Amino acid sequence: MSENCDGALSELYAYLDGELTEDDRVAVEGHLRNCSPCLEAFDFEAEIRKVIANRCQDRCPDELRARIAAAIAECAKPEN
């Protein structure tokens, strides 16, 4: 694996999430066009995300949402 592969793979999740700048996105896409091992890794991760998205359609229970919101609020409180 080359340094280019390391760079492309380190950006993989940001790419899948649409979080890269235009230049970085183009660089990753260029690398994927020319590197079959990285393209396989990309395809695998993209497929995993699709499976998870399709399987995780249930709404979170209201009680759990309330507990999570309370925990976030507690963490956001300034320390005295």
Tab-separated table of C-alpha atoms in Angstrom:
chain	number	residue	atom	x	y	z
A	1	MET	CA	0.000	0.000	0.000
A	2	SER	CA	1.388	3.395	-0.955
A	3	GLU	CA	1.253	6.731	0.823
A	4	ASN	CA	-1.459	7.711	-1.647
A	5	CYS	CA	-3.485	4.709	-0.487
A	6	ASP	CA	-3.010	5.679	3.151
A	7	GLY	CA	-4.200	9.201	2.363
A	8	ALA	CA	-7.199	8.060	0.351
A	9	LEU	CA	-8.256	5.505	2.948
A	10	SER	CA	-7.894	8.010	5.784
A	11	GLU	CA	-10.340	10.281	3.910
A	12	LEU	CA	-12.753	7.475	3.071
A	13	TYR	CA	-15.345	8.157	5.778
A	14	ALA	CA	-15.254	11.908	5.215
A	15	TYR	CA	-15.758	11.199	1.504
A	16	LEU	CA	-18.725	8.912	2.168
A	17	ASP	CA	-20.217	11.522	4.501
A	18	GLY	CA	-19.792	14.307	1.912
A	19	GLU	CA	-17.480	16.237	4.238
A	20	LEU	CA	-14.488	16.747	1.923
A	21	THR	CA	-13.585	19.929	0.128
A	22	GLU	CA	-13.991	19.848	-3.636
A	23	ASP	CA	-10.224	19.454	-4.121
A	24	ASP	CA	-9.979	16.588	-1.630
A	25	ARG	CA	-13.025	14.876	-3.123
A	26	VAL	CA	-11.535	15.064	-6.612
A	27	ALA	CA	-8.211	13.705	-5.317
A	28	VAL	CA	-9.888	10.735	-3.619
A	29	GLU	CA	-11.997	9.990	-6.698
A	30	GLY	CA	-8.895	10.132	-8.901
A	31	HIS	CA	-7.094	7.722	-6.620
A	32	LEU	CA	-10.057	5.333	-6.544
A	33	ARG	CA	-10.200	5.278	-10.354
A	34	ASN	CA	-6.595	4.078	-10.486
A	35	CYS	CA	-6.313	1.830	-7.419
A	36	SER	CA	-8.431	-1.312	-7.331
A	37	PRO	CA	-7.576	-2.251	-3.689
A	38	CYS	CA	-8.752	1.159	-2.464
A	39	LEU	CA	-11.822	0.993	-4.697
A	40	GLU	CA	-12.666	-2.392	-3.172
A	41	ALA	CA	-12.332	-0.892	0.324
A	42	PHE	CA	-14.537	2.018	-0.714
A	43	ASP	CA	-17.179	-0.275	-2.229
A	44	PHE	CA	-17.169	-2.434	0.909
A	45	GLU	CA	-17.647	0.538	3.255
A	46	ALA	CA	-20.329	2.058	1.029
A	47	GLU	CA	-22.215	-1.243	0.982
A	48	ILE	CA	-21.951	-1.611	4.776
A	49	ARG	CA	-23.428	1.872	5.179
A	50	LYS	CA	-26.330	0.958	2.877
A	51	VAL	CA	-27.054	-2.212	4.848
A	52	ILE	CA	-26.978	-0.340	8.153
A	53	ALA	CA	-29.200	2.438	6.802
A	54	ASN	CA	-31.715	-0.093	5.489
A	55	ARG	CA	-31.753	-2.132	8.696
A	56	CYS	CA	-31.866	0.782	11.138
A	57	GLN	CA	-35.228	2.257	10.242
A	58	ASP	CA	-36.832	1.970	13.683
A	59	ARG	CA	-37.354	5.148	15.647
A	60	CYS	CA	-35.479	5.452	18.918
A	61	PRO	CA	-37.849	5.065	21.920
A	62	ASP	CA	-38.918	8.394	23.456
A	63	GLU	CA	-37.540	7.377	26.860
A	64	LEU	CA	-34.104	6.759	25.377
A	65	ARG	CA	-34.230	10.079	23.513
A	66	ALA	CA	-35.046	11.851	26.777
A	67	ARG	CA	-32.168	10.135	28.608
A	68	ILE	CA	-29.738	11.044	25.845
A	69	ALA	CA	-30.922	14.668	25.814
A	70	ALA	CA	-30.552	14.845	29.611
A	71	ALA	CA	-27.032	13.404	29.439
A	72	ILE	CA	-26.044	15.923	26.766
A	73	ALA	CA	-27.500	18.768	28.803
A	74	GLU	CA	-25.590	17.570	31.871
A	75	CYS	CA	-22.322	17.463	29.920
A	76	ALA	CA	-22.956	20.959	28.571
A	77	LYS	CA	-23.308	22.496	32.040
A	78	PRO	CA	-20.355	24.665	33.035
A	79	GLU	CA	-18.321	23.315	35.918
A	80	ASN	CA	-18.364	25.387	39.113
